[in-house]
Each structure stands twice: as structure tokens, then as C-alpha cells.
XYZ file of C-alpha atoms in Angstrom:
462
model
C -41.785 32.078 7.068
C -43.217 30.890 3.595
C -42.539 27.345 1.578
C -41.259 28.847 -1.267
C -40.035 25.038 -3.033
C -43.095 22.916 -1.836
C -46.832 23.683 -1.836
C -48.095 23.881 2.104
C -51.653 24.252 3.177
C -52.620 28.117 4.453
C -50.536 29.773 1.935
C -51.217 32.179 -1.395
C -50.217 30.328 -4.548
C -50.635 31.233 -8.500
C -52.644 29.055 -10.661
C -51.920 29.332 -14.530
C -54.390 27.708 -16.157
C -54.078 26.285 -19.593
C -56.293 29.993 -21.313
C -53.000 31.750 -20.361
C -55.451 33.036 -17.403
C -53.960 33.714 -13.715
C -55.777 33.387 -10.554
C -54.464 33.813 -6.562
C -56.379 31.500 -4.199
C -55.349 30.537 -0.110
C -54.907 26.615 -0.156
C -56.868 25.851 2.924
C -56.912 22.537 3.911
C -59.720 20.437 3.453
C -60.715 23.001 0.986
C -62.098 22.823 -2.284
C -61.323 25.637 -5.196
C -62.945 26.321 -8.684
C -61.640 27.470 -11.705
C -64.272 27.971 -13.883
C -65.236 26.452 -16.827
C -62.185 24.166 -15.390
C -64.086 22.626 -13.046
C -62.995 22.336 -9.468
C -60.323 20.323 -7.203
C -59.772 19.458 -4.001
C -56.152 21.075 -2.078
C -55.429 18.002 -0.684
C -54.683 16.453 -3.910
C -52.020 18.768 -4.547
C -50.338 19.529 -1.346
C -46.458 18.378 -0.730
C -45.844 18.600 -4.424
C -43.160 21.296 -5.985
C -43.925 24.314 -7.157
C -44.319 24.419 -11.284
C -46.220 21.036 -11.119
C -48.614 20.784 -13.639
C -52.213 18.824 -12.689
C -54.607 17.859 -14.534
C -58.263 17.556 -13.094
C -60.215 14.303 -13.374
C -63.354 12.393 -11.831
C -64.648 13.462 -8.208
C -62.637 16.434 -7.739
C -59.330 14.552 -7.776
C -56.210 15.684 -9.387
C -53.613 14.170 -11.395
C -49.713 14.985 -11.916
C -48.542 14.967 -14.963
C -45.757 16.503 -17.391
C -46.246 19.861 -18.479
C -49.887 21.330 -19.954
C -49.583 20.012 -23.464
C -48.603 16.074 -22.254
C -50.644 13.900 -20.170
C -47.806 12.070 -19.066
C -47.966 10.892 -15.175
C -44.649 11.707 -13.345
C -44.040 7.911 -12.254
C -44.249 6.705 -15.427
C -41.145 4.700 -16.858
C -39.608 6.753 -19.861
C -40.496 4.028 -22.145
C -44.421 5.220 -21.632
C -43.673 8.906 -22.535
C -46.346 9.009 -24.927
C -50.295 7.782 -23.754
C -52.451 6.413 -26.261
C -54.203 9.741 -27.153
C -51.053 11.549 -27.608
C -50.141 8.907 -29.990
C -53.767 9.209 -31.721
C -52.722 12.967 -32.154
C -49.604 12.142 -34.167
C -51.120 10.083 -36.318
C -53.239 13.136 -37.011
C -50.176 15.557 -37.444
C -48.830 13.326 -40.002
C -50.335 14.617 -43.098
C -49.713 18.172 -43.621
C -48.922 20.827 -46.535
C -45.573 22.182 -47.078
C -47.406 25.849 -46.750
C -50.971 27.614 -46.688
C -51.541 27.978 -49.845
C -54.091 25.519 -50.585
C -56.528 26.466 -47.748
C -59.626 28.422 -48.499
C -61.159 30.205 -45.880
C -64.993 29.234 -45.643
C -65.701 30.274 -42.134
C -67.226 27.979 -39.563
C -68.119 25.395 -42.789
C -64.480 23.862 -42.483
C -65.567 22.250 -39.108
C -67.767 19.260 -39.080
C -68.140 19.205 -35.331
C -71.084 21.184 -34.493
C -70.979 23.298 -31.014
C -73.933 20.878 -29.759
C -71.456 17.727 -30.788
C -68.945 19.722 -28.093
C -71.957 19.944 -25.776
C -72.752 16.209 -25.946
C -69.401 15.016 -25.234
C -68.600 17.484 -22.414
C -71.861 16.160 -20.677
C -70.539 13.003 -21.550
C -68.150 13.204 -18.349
C -65.680 14.736 -16.651
C -62.809 12.556 -16.918
C -59.566 13.889 -17.868
C -59.775 12.016 -21.565
C -63.020 14.284 -22.320
C -60.691 17.042 -23.773
C -58.408 14.928 -25.610
C -61.488 13.688 -26.763
C -62.986 16.437 -28.728
C -59.513 17.775 -29.714
C -59.075 14.760 -32.061
C -63.340 14.727 -33.213
C -62.258 18.462 -33.661
C -59.099 17.820 -35.807
C -60.965 14.321 -37.780
C -63.408 16.685 -38.575
C -61.618 19.622 -39.815
C -61.904 19.487 -43.654
C -58.572 21.745 -44.229
C -56.203 20.399 -41.504
C -54.053 18.201 -43.646
C -53.499 21.590 -45.990
C -52.020 23.271 -43.138
C -48.579 23.435 -42.107
C -47.053 21.156 -39.586
C -46.300 24.507 -37.507
C -49.948 25.348 -38.739
C -51.317 22.311 -37.414
C -48.756 22.485 -33.878
C -50.794 25.957 -33.461
C -54.032 25.050 -33.777
C -53.927 21.880 -31.565
C -51.972 24.217 -29.082
C -54.834 26.200 -28.805
C -57.482 23.888 -28.811
C -55.688 22.130 -25.440
C -56.079 25.468 -24.022
C -59.339 25.877 -24.516
C -60.549 22.249 -23.620
C -57.699 20.745 -21.219
C -58.852 20.609 -17.525
C -55.201 21.469 -16.218
C -53.205 24.253 -14.612
C -50.003 24.432 -13.212
C -49.118 26.280 -9.045
C -46.363 28.690 -9.193
C -45.181 30.012 -5.462
C -46.829 33.928 -5.573
C -43.822 36.089 -5.154
C -43.237 40.130 -6.348
C -43.149 39.179 -9.976
C -46.242 36.696 -10.560
C -48.187 38.837 -8.171
C -47.311 41.557 -10.697
C -48.208 39.361 -13.977
C -51.534 39.211 -11.840
C -52.124 42.875 -11.406
C -50.942 43.067 -15.238
C -53.725 41.153 -16.330
C -56.084 42.182 -14.120
C -55.550 45.497 -14.448
C -52.685 47.482 -15.467
C -53.185 51.269 -14.564
C -53.507 50.043 -10.851
C -49.151 49.241 -11.526
C -48.635 52.186 -13.063
C -47.852 49.895 -16.386
C -44.924 48.703 -14.851
C -43.131 45.781 -16.181
C -41.637 42.929 -14.862
C -38.736 43.698 -16.884
C -38.482 47.406 -15.276
C -39.509 46.112 -11.745
C -36.217 43.790 -11.572
C -33.904 47.009 -13.227
C -35.524 49.103 -10.278
C -34.451 46.380 -7.306
C -31.197 46.206 -9.000
C -30.314 49.636 -9.400
C -31.393 50.007 -6.304
C -29.096 47.699 -4.545
C -31.967 45.809 -2.662
C -30.829 43.399 -0.196
C -31.660 41.701 3.229
C -30.254 44.401 6.101
C -31.052 47.735 4.681
C -32.732 50.673 5.020
C -34.951 51.709 2.613
C -37.242 55.084 1.609
C -40.218 54.000 -1.027
C -42.835 55.779 -2.322
C -45.160 53.244 -4.125
C -48.265 53.846 -5.472
C -48.948 50.215 -6.997
C -50.898 49.279 -4.281
C -47.754 47.193 -2.478
C -46.437 45.530 -5.248
C -43.019 46.844 -5.213
C -43.111 46.882 -1.122
C -43.877 43.178 -1.594
C -40.949 42.355 -4.236
C -38.265 44.442 -2.069
C -39.827 42.342 1.410
C -39.400 39.359 -0.800
C -35.689 40.154 -1.264
C -35.027 40.982 2.245
C -35.973 37.830 3.613
C -37.340 39.433 6.692
C -34.121 41.726 7.167
C -33.908 45.414 7.097
C -36.879 48.046 7.618
C -38.827 50.307 4.867
C -40.005 53.675 5.184
C -43.075 53.435 3.037
C -43.986 57.481 2.661
C -47.844 58.414 1.606
C -49.788 61.080 1.252
C -52.714 59.897 2.435
C -54.248 59.077 5.897
C -53.336 55.450 5.532
C -50.512 54.130 3.348
C -52.485 51.976 0.264
C -50.937 48.365 0.938
C -53.701 45.688 -0.979
C -51.885 43.236 -2.413
C -50.151 42.268 0.719
C -52.792 40.522 1.666
C -51.859 37.758 -0.762
C -48.679 37.500 0.734
C -49.344 35.415 3.786
C -47.338 37.659 6.371
C -48.070 37.937 9.589
C -49.420 41.740 10.907
C -46.642 40.933 13.873
C -43.845 39.870 10.593
C -45.206 43.421 8.500
C -44.863 45.425 11.288
C -41.784 44.703 11.869
C -40.246 45.353 8.409
C -42.573 48.255 7.118
C -42.980 51.849 8.707
C -45.121 54.028 7.348
C -45.171 57.706 7.411
C -47.216 60.736 6.042
C -45.289 63.447 4.055
C -46.465 65.900 7.055
C -44.736 63.858 9.660
C -41.324 63.404 6.721
C -41.132 66.927 5.965
C -41.618 68.583 9.304
C -40.276 66.199 11.515
C -40.180 68.680 14.431
C -43.749 69.682 14.311
C -45.302 66.143 14.352
C -43.854 64.243 16.833
C -46.023 63.389 19.612
C -44.646 64.021 23.737
C -45.785 61.313 25.038
C -45.758 60.454 29.021
C -46.520 56.839 30.005
C -48.576 56.529 33.033
C -47.231 55.226 36.485
C -48.404 50.924 36.655
C -50.575 51.670 39.241
C -52.355 54.158 37.434
C -52.593 52.252 34.616
C -53.491 49.175 36.667
C -56.356 51.377 38.234
C -58.309 52.149 34.795
C -60.970 50.614 33.317
C -61.183 47.738 30.861
C -62.348 50.015 28.130
C -59.888 53.182 29.114
C -56.800 50.381 29.631
C -57.428 49.397 25.784
C -58.292 53.175 24.374
C -54.626 54.269 26.281
C -52.856 51.365 25.135
C -53.535 52.251 21.661
C -52.759 55.622 21.723
C -49.334 54.954 23.385
C -48.475 52.244 20.547
C -49.310 54.748 18.203
C -47.483 56.870 19.813
C -44.674 55.286 20.335
C -45.287 54.009 16.754
C -44.722 57.435 14.673
C -42.570 59.207 17.426
C -40.223 55.832 16.049
C -40.913 56.162 12.323
C -40.117 60.129 12.581
C -36.730 59.342 14.479
C -36.108 57.490 11.477
C -36.329 59.860 8.657
C -34.503 62.394 11.223
C -31.582 59.741 11.219
C -31.779 59.540 7.959
C -28.902 57.848 5.862
C -31.453 55.365 3.594
C -29.105 53.259 2.026
C -31.534 53.983 -1.105
C -34.688 56.110 -2.632
C -37.194 53.959 -4.587
C -40.235 56.255 -5.912
C -42.735 54.781 -8.374
C -45.376 57.145 -8.208
C -47.572 60.371 -9.934
C -46.024 62.760 -7.350
C -43.827 66.023 -9.299
C -40.729 64.588 -8.083
C -38.873 67.802 -9.272
C -40.980 69.771 -5.886
C -40.803 66.952 -4.098
C -36.865 65.197 -4.681
C -34.671 68.459 -3.261
C -36.355 68.318 -0.197
C -35.541 64.833 0.759
C -32.505 63.744 -0.913
C -30.155 65.106 1.592
C -32.086 62.070 3.807
C -30.095 59.743 1.369
C -26.626 58.149 2.367
C -23.643 59.160 0.052
C -22.997 56.880 -2.572
C -26.579 55.584 -2.412
C -28.862 55.151 -5.545
C -31.751 57.169 -6.087
C -34.358 55.222 -8.359
C -37.327 56.946 -9.676
C -39.552 55.449 -12.556
C -42.513 56.779 -14.243
C -44.261 55.886 -16.714
C -44.140 58.831 -19.131
C -40.577 59.630 -19.840
C -41.165 63.150 -20.472
C -41.748 63.535 -16.475
C -38.426 61.505 -16.229
C -36.889 64.106 -18.606
C -37.846 67.325 -16.334
C -36.227 65.500 -13.348
C -33.190 64.889 -14.923
C -32.577 68.090 -16.050
C -33.458 69.508 -12.126
C -30.831 66.881 -10.726
C -28.421 67.445 -13.847
C -27.825 70.573 -11.687
C -27.915 69.798 -8.645
C -24.356 68.952 -7.037
C -25.871 66.037 -4.354
C -26.884 63.596 -7.312
C -24.617 62.269 -9.905
C -25.293 61.291 -13.384
C -28.870 61.217 -13.720
C -29.621 58.871 -15.884
C -33.017 56.998 -17.865
C -33.371 54.016 -18.703
C -35.688 51.333 -20.221
C -36.122 47.901 -20.334
C -38.233 45.688 -23.269
C -38.323 41.754 -23.313
C -39.786 40.696 -26.624
C -41.871 37.181 -26.281
C -41.151 34.438 -28.032
C -43.367 31.992 -29.817
C -41.468 27.964 -29.029
C -42.603 25.535 -31.160
C -40.887 22.083 -31.924
C -38.177 23.050 -34.434
C -39.534 26.438 -34.529
C -38.953 29.906 -32.867
C -39.627 33.394 -33.764
C -40.906 36.543 -32.011
C -44.853 36.927 -31.157
C -46.238 39.831 -34.089
C -47.749 41.668 -30.829
C -46.596 42.651 -27.328
C -47.227 45.088 -24.457
C -46.557 48.926 -25.561
C -43.901 49.467 -22.887
C -43.221 49.077 -19.129
C -41.605 52.305 -18.116
C -39.173 54.565 -17.406
C -36.697 54.112 -14.388
C -33.864 57.048 -13.486
C -31.257 56.044 -12.088
C -28.374 58.731 -9.929
C -26.016 58.141 -7.030
C -26.580 60.737 -4.006
C -23.154 62.032 -3.444
C -21.897 64.526 -0.673
C -20.426 67.792 -1.947
C -17.064 68.814 -0.318
C -17.338 72.749 0.320
C -14.783 74.985 -0.167
C -12.832 72.635 -3.312
C -13.507 74.360 -7.005
C -12.164 72.711 -10.162
C -11.390 76.166 -12.752
C -10.779 75.028 -16.567
C -9.442 71.841 -17.397
C -5.470 72.612 -17.501
C -2.772 71.937 -19.693
C -2.080 69.121 -21.198
C 1.437 67.223 -20.983
C 2.420 68.014 -24.658
C 1.613 71.867 -24.305
C 3.127 71.838 -20.433
C 6.490 70.467 -22.478
C 6.441 72.719 -25.127
C 6.049 75.790 -22.950
C 9.383 77.225 -22.313
C 10.261 77.494 -18.677
C 11.342 81.245 -17.712
C 14.957 81.430 -16.121
C 15.676 81.732 -12.725
C 17.958 84.358 -11.501
C 20.698 82.860 -9.435
C 22.915 84.967 -7.631
C 26.614 84.591 -6.780
C 27.345 82.572 -3.567
C 30.335 85.025 -3.060
C 28.386 88.178 -3.321
C 27.356 90.125 -0.123
C 24.698 92.419 0.415
C 26.947 95.674 0.716
C 27.714 94.794 -2.753
C 24.225 94.234 -4.282
C 23.399 97.280 -2.163
C 25.926 99.567 -3.748
C 25.069 98.284 -7.714
C 21.889 99.960 -7.040
C 21.266 103.726 -8.834
C 20.254 105.067 -5.068
C 23.670 104.092 -4.009
C 25.641 105.804 -6.590
C 23.663 109.364 -5.435
């Protein structure tokens, strides 16, 4: 299993850059990792630290641990020396501010005395940890309108320059949420506009837990699959249904899981095998050990591969025939109204059915279909969205711009209808039952005999 708390070698991690960019790298012992304009560093320098630690690149590809992206404080410094000299100088520069921004005159780049050539010259002067801070100090000193900004505008300006010039990065554990963040930044359509909040909603509504048995349709390249594996902690089975020759799980190349570990948890099956298991099972008979030993090398390897493939296909088909899955999770572009009626019986009773789509209209069609299907109870559509906030000392407010959407989630509960029981009408309320008069019941006297009753009839008189 991977380490989730401490940075260790031979594991993929997420590196968060000052520019808010993301990069996935594999930590090979004694290796060197390049971060573009921010420089490069030796892997050995970050090993042993906890995940979430921020580092700064110094001379000779070495790093030092610091407090955060904005503070150049080493972890082992005493509390009395929390701020370095450079931070004190920046604090003095921020001391002169205005109550509002009404005196600022926008004259473009002319307001900055420090030219690009001066900045490039400072960059060439060395790759020490103080160069970026020195550039920021000179840019603030050369800004003619800096003292006309409010304290909040000055802090935002300082933060932007720190993101651009400081050679810092943070190492984070590569979980399902971080992997999704990476693909959102790189290629949003690949993950079908799925947001982090929607992913959490899917895993929660599907009740993904260790030891479960789940039916999954994943067209995000394996992002949802990886998040489920992380939550299941190596216990349980995921049957991954796909429509191609092979399942697309390219995102798992960053997981660090071995092939044995993945084959233990993941069972892939195409839709033809799923919908027609009786026709797709492979009839296989093992040869005797003597016959296997008599085979030549190439034929023996071919026989072994064919046997393993037949056993794997028959095993997953048996899982599908057995059914009783703990949940159905679909994150795909398939037309679910035609597919769901044929697969919903494979889900166990009182188990969730969770379907994601980036378009609400397609889920509405699926919801209408399920509303008339007695096997799925109360299908409902949900949308979740978390607005990002800007946080600076003394002030917090939501950002003016954010992502447009994160998709929609349909959730229902698979039930097993009881045949032969039909409920008609709503019945009478208690008040109506009390107000309705009860018809009198005719009572016969215990002294009246059967013969006396017969004699009172008109037939007897006749």
C-alpha cells in the first residue's frame, strides 16, 4: 500500500506550484524533478516530510522546508523569529496605503519604473531563495501608484508577484480528489465536466465502502474508479462495464498500484458479455499436467495466457449472473433510458442507483423513465456547487468568477416489488370513519327455534 502521510520514494505525488498550476510526478530516489521556470530540485531533499509541506528551491537544486507559499519561514526556527528580514522589509512597504483606490490613475506599464531588462538581470544574478523576494521588493519600490492602493489591494498585488517569482511548491498526496483537480486543469471534457463536489456526492450516495461489490460505468479515464479504490482501501470488487475492446483506465497509471492489486479489485466486462452472459461464457477444459509439460515453450505460454483469459472472463460473467451488486454507478455519455431496464435487476434490494451526467435534460428523461418503473424508488436529481472564496488578512469574500457547472447526479433506491399486492385509493380518514353511521346488525333471540322461523315465512302460510 502507498503512504498517505509521509513523502516516500517510488510513488506519484501532486506538486502544487505558486502559479496555482498542478503537476504529477513520480518520486524516484536520487532523481531530479524540473518545474520549468521555477527551477529543479533533487528528490532526496523532500523525502521524509509529511504531505502538504511547502518547499523553496535554493542553490544547487537543493530545497528547504518553509511555512507556506507566502512565508519564507523555516520549520525549525523559533517562534520569536517568525518573520525574516525580507518579510519585515515588505511589511514596511505595505505600511503606506490609501483608504480607497480613487486616486489611482491607470497609465499602463509606465507606472512601473522597473523594466523587464532589469528583472531579467536580477534573475541572472543567481538562483538563490532571495532573488525572487528581491525582485518583488524592487517592483513594489518602483511602483509609483503603490501607496495609493488600499491595504487589501497591496496584499493582492504582493500575492500575485509571489506566485510569479518565488521558487516554491507544495507536495500533496495524490488521491482521487487531487487526480480530478489535475484533469480539470488539463482537460475538462475528458472528465465530463465532473467537479470535486459532484464526485464526493456520487461516492456518498452510492455508499462506497470497503468490502462492497459495485457495478461501475466510468468514461472519465479511470478518475471515478481510482476514487472508489482509494475509499475501498483494497477490500471489495468493482465490475467495470465498457463498450470498447478494452476498458479505458489510463488515469490509473498515476496510482502506483501494481497489476496484481488492480486485477484483484477490478473486473472488466464488455456490454455483450454483460447482456448475454449465457452466450459469451468460454467453454474451457484444462489439459493434464503431462500434456502441458510436453508442450514447447511458445505453445505453453500461449496455452497459459488463453487459460488465464478464459478464467477471468468466466469469473466476471459469473459475478454478473450472480448479481446482487451493492450499487450501480454510471458516469458516462450512454443513453441510460435504453440501458437501465436491462441492468437494474442486477442490483441488490435497497441498494442505490447513482447516475451522473453533465446535462440535466438527459437525466430528466432518465428520471421520467424510472418514475414509471416500480423497481427504482424516488429517483431524484441533485446539483452541488461550492463557491471559491478569496481570503486575505482581515477580509474574505467570494471570487467574482468561477466554473460554470459541475454536472448533475440522479439518485434512486433499487427495490423489489411484491407481486400480487395492489393498493387502491387512499381509504377513509379517521374523522370520516367516525362520522359514518354503522348499519344495525339484526340479532336473533336465543329462544327462537328453527321451526318457529320457518313458520313465520309466507311459504309456510301457503
